[in-house]
Coordinates of N, CA and C in Angstrom, one line a residue:
X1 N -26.5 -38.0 101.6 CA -26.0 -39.4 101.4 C -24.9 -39.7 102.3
X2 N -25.0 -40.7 102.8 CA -24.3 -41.3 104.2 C -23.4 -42.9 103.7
X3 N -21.5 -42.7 103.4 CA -20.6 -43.4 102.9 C -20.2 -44.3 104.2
X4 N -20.2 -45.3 104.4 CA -20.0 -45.5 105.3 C -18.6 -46.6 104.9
X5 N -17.2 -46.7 105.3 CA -16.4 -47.3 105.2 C -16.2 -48.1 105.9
X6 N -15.8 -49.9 105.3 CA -15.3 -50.9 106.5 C -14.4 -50.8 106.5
X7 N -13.7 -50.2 107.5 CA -12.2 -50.4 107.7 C -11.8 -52.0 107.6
X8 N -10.7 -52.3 107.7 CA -10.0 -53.8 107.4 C -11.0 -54.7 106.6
X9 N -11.7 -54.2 105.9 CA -12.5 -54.7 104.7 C -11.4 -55.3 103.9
X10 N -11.7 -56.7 103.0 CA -10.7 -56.7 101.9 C -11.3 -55.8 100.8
X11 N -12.5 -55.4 100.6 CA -12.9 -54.9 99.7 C -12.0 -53.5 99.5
X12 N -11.7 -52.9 98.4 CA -10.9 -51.8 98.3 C -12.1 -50.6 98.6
X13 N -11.5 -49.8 99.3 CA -13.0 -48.3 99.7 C -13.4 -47.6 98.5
X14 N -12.7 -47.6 97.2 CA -13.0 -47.2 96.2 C -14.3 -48.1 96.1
X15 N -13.8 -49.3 95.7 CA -15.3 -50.4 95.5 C -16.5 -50.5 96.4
X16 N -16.3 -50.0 98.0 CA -17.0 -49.6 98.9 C -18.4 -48.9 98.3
X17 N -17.5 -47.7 98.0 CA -18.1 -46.2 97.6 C -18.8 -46.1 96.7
X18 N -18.2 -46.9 95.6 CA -19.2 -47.2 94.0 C -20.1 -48.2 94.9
X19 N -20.4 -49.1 95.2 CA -21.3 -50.5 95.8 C -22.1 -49.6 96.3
X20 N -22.0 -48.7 97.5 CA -22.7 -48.1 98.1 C -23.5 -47.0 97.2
X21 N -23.1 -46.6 96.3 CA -24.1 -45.3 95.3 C -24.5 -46.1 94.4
X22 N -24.5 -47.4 94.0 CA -25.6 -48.1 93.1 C -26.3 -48.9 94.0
X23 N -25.9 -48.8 95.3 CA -27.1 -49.8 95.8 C -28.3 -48.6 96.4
X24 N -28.1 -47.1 96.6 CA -28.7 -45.9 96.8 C -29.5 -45.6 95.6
X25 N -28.7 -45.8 94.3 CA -29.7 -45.3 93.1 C -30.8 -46.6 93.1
X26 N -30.2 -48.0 93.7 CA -31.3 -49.2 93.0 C -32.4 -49.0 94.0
X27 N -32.0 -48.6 95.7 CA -33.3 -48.4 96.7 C -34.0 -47.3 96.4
X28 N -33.6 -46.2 95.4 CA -33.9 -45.0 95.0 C -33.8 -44.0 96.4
X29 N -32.4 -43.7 97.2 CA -32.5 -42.7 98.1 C -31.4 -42.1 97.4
X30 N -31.0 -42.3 96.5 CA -30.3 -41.7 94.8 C -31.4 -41.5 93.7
X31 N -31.7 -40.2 93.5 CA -32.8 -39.8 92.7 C -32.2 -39.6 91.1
X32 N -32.8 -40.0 89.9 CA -32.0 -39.6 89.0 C -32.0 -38.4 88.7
X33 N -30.8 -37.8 88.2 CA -30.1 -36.3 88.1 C -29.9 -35.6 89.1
X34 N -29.6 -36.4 90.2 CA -29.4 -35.6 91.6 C -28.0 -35.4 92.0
X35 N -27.5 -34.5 92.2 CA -26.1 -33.9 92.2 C -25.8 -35.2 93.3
X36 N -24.5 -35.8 93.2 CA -23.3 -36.5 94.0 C -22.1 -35.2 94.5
X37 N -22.1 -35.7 95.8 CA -21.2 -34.7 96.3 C -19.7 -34.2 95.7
X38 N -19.2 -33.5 95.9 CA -17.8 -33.5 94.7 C -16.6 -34.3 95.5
X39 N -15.7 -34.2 94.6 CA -15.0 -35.6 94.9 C -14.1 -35.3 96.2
X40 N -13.8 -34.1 96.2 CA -13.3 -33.4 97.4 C -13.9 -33.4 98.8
X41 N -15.2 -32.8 98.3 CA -16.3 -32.9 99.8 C -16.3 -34.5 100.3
X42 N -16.6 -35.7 99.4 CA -16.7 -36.6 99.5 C -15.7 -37.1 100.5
X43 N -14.5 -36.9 99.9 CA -13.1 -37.4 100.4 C -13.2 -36.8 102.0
X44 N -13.3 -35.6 101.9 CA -13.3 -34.9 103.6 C -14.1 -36.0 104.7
X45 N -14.8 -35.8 104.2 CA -16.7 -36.4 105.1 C -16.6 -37.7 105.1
X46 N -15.9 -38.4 104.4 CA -14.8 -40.0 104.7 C -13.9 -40.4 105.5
X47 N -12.8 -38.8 104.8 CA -11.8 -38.9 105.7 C -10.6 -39.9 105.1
X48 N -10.6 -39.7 103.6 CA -9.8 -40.5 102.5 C -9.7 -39.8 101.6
X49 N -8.5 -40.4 101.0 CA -7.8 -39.9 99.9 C -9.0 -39.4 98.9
X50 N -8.7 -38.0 98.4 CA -9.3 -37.8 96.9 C -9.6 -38.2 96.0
X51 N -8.2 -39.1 95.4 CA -8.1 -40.0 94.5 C -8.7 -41.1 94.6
X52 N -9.3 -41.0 95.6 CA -9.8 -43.0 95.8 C -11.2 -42.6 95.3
X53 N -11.3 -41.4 96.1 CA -12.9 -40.9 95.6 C -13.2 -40.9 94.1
X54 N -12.1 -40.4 93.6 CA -12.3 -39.8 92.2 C -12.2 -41.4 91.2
X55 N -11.5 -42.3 91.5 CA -11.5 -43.6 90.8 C -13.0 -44.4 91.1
X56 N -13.6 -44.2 92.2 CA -14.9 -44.7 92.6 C -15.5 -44.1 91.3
X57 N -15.9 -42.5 91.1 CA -16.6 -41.9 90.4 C -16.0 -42.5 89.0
X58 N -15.0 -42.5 88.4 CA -14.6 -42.8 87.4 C -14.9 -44.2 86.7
X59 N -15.2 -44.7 87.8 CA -15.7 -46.5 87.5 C -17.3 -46.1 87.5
X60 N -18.1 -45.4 88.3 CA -19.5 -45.3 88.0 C -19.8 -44.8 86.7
X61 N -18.9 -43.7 86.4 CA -19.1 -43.2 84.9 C -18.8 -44.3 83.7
X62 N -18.2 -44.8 83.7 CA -17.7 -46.2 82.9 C -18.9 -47.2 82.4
X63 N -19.9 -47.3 83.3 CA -20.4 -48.2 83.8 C -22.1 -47.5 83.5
X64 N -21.9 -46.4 83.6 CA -23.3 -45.8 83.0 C -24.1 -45.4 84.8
X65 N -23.6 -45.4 85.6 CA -24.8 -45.1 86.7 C -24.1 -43.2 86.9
X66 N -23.4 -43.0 86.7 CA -23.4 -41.5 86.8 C -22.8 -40.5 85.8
X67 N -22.8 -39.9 85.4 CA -22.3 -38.3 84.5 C -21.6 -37.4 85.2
X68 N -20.3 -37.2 84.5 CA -19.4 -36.1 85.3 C -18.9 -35.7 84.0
X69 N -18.8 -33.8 84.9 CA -17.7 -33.3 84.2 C -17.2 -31.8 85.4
X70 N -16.1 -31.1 84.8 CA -15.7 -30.5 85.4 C -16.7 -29.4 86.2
X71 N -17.5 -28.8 84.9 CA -18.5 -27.5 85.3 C -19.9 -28.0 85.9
X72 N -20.3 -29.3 85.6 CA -21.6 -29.8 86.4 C -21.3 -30.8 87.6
X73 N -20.3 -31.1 87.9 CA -19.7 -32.0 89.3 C -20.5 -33.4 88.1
X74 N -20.9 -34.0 89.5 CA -21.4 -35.6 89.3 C -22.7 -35.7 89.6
X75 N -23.7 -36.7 88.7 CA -24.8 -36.3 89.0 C -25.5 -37.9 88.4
X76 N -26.4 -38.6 89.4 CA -27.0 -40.1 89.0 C -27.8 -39.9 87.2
X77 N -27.2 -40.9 86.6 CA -28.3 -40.6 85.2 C -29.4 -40.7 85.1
X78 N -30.2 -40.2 84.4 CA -31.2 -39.8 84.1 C -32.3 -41.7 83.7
X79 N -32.0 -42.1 82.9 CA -32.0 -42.9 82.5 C -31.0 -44.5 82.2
X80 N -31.2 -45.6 82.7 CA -30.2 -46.6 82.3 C -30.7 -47.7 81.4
X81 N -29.4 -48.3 80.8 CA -29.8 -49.1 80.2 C -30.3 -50.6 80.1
X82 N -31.0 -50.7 80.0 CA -31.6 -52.3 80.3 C -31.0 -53.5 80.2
X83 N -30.6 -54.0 80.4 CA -29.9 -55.4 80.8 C -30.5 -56.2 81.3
X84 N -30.5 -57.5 80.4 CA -31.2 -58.6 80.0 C -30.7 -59.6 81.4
X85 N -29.5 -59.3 81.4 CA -27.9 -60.4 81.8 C -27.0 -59.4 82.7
X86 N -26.2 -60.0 83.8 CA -25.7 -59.6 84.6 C -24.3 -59.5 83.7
X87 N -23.3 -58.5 84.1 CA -21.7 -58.0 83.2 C -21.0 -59.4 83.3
X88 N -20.1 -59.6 83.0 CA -19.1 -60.7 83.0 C -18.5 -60.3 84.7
X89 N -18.4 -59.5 85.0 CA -17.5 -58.8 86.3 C -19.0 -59.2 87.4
X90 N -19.8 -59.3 87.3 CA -20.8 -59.3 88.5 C -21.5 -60.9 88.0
X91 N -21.2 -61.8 87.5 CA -21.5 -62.9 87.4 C -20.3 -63.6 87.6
X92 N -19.1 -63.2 88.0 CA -18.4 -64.0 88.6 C -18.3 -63.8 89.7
X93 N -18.6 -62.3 90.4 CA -19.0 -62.0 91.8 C -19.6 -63.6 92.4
X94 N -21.2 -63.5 91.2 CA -22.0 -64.3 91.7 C -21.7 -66.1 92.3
X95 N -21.0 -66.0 90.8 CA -20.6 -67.5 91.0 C -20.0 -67.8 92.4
X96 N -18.8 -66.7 92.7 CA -18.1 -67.1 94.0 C -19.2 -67.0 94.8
X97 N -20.5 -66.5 95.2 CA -21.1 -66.1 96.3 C -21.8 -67.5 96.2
X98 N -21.8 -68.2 95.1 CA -23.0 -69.1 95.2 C -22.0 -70.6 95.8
X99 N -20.7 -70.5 95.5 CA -19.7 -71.4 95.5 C -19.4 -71.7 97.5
X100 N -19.9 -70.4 97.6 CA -18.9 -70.1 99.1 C -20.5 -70.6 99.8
X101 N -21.8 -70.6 99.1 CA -22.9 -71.0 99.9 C -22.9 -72.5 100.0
X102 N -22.7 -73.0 98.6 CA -23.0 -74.4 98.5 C -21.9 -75.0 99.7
X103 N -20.8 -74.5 99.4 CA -19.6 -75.3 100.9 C -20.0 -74.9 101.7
X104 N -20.7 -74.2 102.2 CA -21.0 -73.3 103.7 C -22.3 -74.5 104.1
X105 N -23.1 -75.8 102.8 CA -24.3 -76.4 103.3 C -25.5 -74.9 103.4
X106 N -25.4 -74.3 102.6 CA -26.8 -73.8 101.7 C -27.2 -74.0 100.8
X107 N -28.9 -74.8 100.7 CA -29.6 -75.5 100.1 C -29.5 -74.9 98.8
X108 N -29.9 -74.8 98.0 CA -30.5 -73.6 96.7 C -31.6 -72.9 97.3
X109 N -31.9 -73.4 97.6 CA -33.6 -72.7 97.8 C -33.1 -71.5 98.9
X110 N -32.5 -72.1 100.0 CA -31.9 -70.9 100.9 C -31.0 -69.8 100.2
X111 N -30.1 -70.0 99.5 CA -29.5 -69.2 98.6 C -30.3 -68.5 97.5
X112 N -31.4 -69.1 96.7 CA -31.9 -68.1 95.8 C -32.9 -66.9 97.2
X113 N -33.4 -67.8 98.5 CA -34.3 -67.0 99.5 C -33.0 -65.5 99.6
X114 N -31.9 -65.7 99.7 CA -31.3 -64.6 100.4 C -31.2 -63.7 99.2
X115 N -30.7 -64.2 97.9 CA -31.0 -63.1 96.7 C -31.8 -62.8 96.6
X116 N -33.0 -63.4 96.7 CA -34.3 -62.7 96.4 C -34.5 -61.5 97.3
X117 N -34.5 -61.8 98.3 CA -34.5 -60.5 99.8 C -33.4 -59.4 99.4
X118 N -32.0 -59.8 98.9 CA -31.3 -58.3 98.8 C -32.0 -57.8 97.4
X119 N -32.7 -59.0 96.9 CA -33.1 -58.4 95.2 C -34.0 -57.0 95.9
X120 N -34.9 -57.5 96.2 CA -36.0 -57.1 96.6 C -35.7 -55.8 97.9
X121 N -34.9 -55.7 98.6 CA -34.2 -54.9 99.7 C -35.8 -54.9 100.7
X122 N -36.0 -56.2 101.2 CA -37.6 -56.2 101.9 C -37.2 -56.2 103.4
X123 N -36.2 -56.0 104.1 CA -35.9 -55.5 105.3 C -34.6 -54.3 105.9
X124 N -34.8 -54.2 107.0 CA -33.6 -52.8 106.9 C -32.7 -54.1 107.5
X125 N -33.1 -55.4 107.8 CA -31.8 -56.4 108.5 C -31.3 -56.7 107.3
X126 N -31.9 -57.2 106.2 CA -31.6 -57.7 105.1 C -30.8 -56.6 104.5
X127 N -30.9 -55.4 104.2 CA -30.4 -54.0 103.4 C -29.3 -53.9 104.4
X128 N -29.4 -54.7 105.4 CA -27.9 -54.2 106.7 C -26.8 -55.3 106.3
X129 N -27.5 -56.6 105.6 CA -26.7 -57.6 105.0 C -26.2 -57.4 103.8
X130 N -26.7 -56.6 103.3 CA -26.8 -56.8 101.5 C -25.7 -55.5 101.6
X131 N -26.0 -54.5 102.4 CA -25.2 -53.8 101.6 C -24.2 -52.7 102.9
X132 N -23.8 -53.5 103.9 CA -23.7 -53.0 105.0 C -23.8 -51.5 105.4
X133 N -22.8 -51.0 105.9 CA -23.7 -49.7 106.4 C -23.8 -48.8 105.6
X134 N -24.6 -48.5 104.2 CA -25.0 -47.3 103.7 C -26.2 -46.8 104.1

């Protein structure tokens, strides 16, 4: 699995790192119950703090996309739960993304086209947009 960090990103690299391992488990090049690197190795092979590693992982576990503990490291769940409706936290993501299209003069139709394509992850330009370089 290949982390790839935007430097001078506003996004914090914690949020990077989680974004990038649930957009891996949704393309499935994240298999479920497949060991995640430890938080250490992680950190090295980035070239960032531990801790930042280890709060990424601690927000995936929160959240249900991964399982940790001390004697089995970290590992994608087996199973998730179904959701009907997007979290309170990723529907206001949305809202801003849809707010920054409408001022930007994107139609609806162009805006639902571009969700649909990261829905769908139907190109590697599109997967280079949606979710930069993982």
């Amino acid at each position: 699995m290949v982390i790839a960090i935007r430097e001078g990103s506003e996004i914090p690299i914690y949020q990077q790192i989680r974004d990038q391992i649930v957009q891996g488990i949704s393309d499935g090049r994240l298999k479920a119950n497949e060991q995640l690197p430890t938080v250490r190795s992680l950190a090295e092979e980035v070239g960032i703090n531990s801790m930042t590693v280890n709060k990424a992982y601690q927000l995936l576990k929160q959240q249900g996309y991964i399982i940790a503990d001390r004697w089995n490291g970290a590992r994608v769940c087996r199973s998730f739960a179904k959701a009907g409706q997007l979290s309170f936290e990723s529907r206001e993501q949305l809202l801003v993304l849809a707010a920054e299209a409408k001022i930007g003069g994107m139609t609806l139709e162009e805006f639902l086209n571009e969700c649909r394509q990261c829905y769908m992850g139907s190109s590697t330009e599109m997967k280079s947009k949606c979710a930069g370089a993982f």
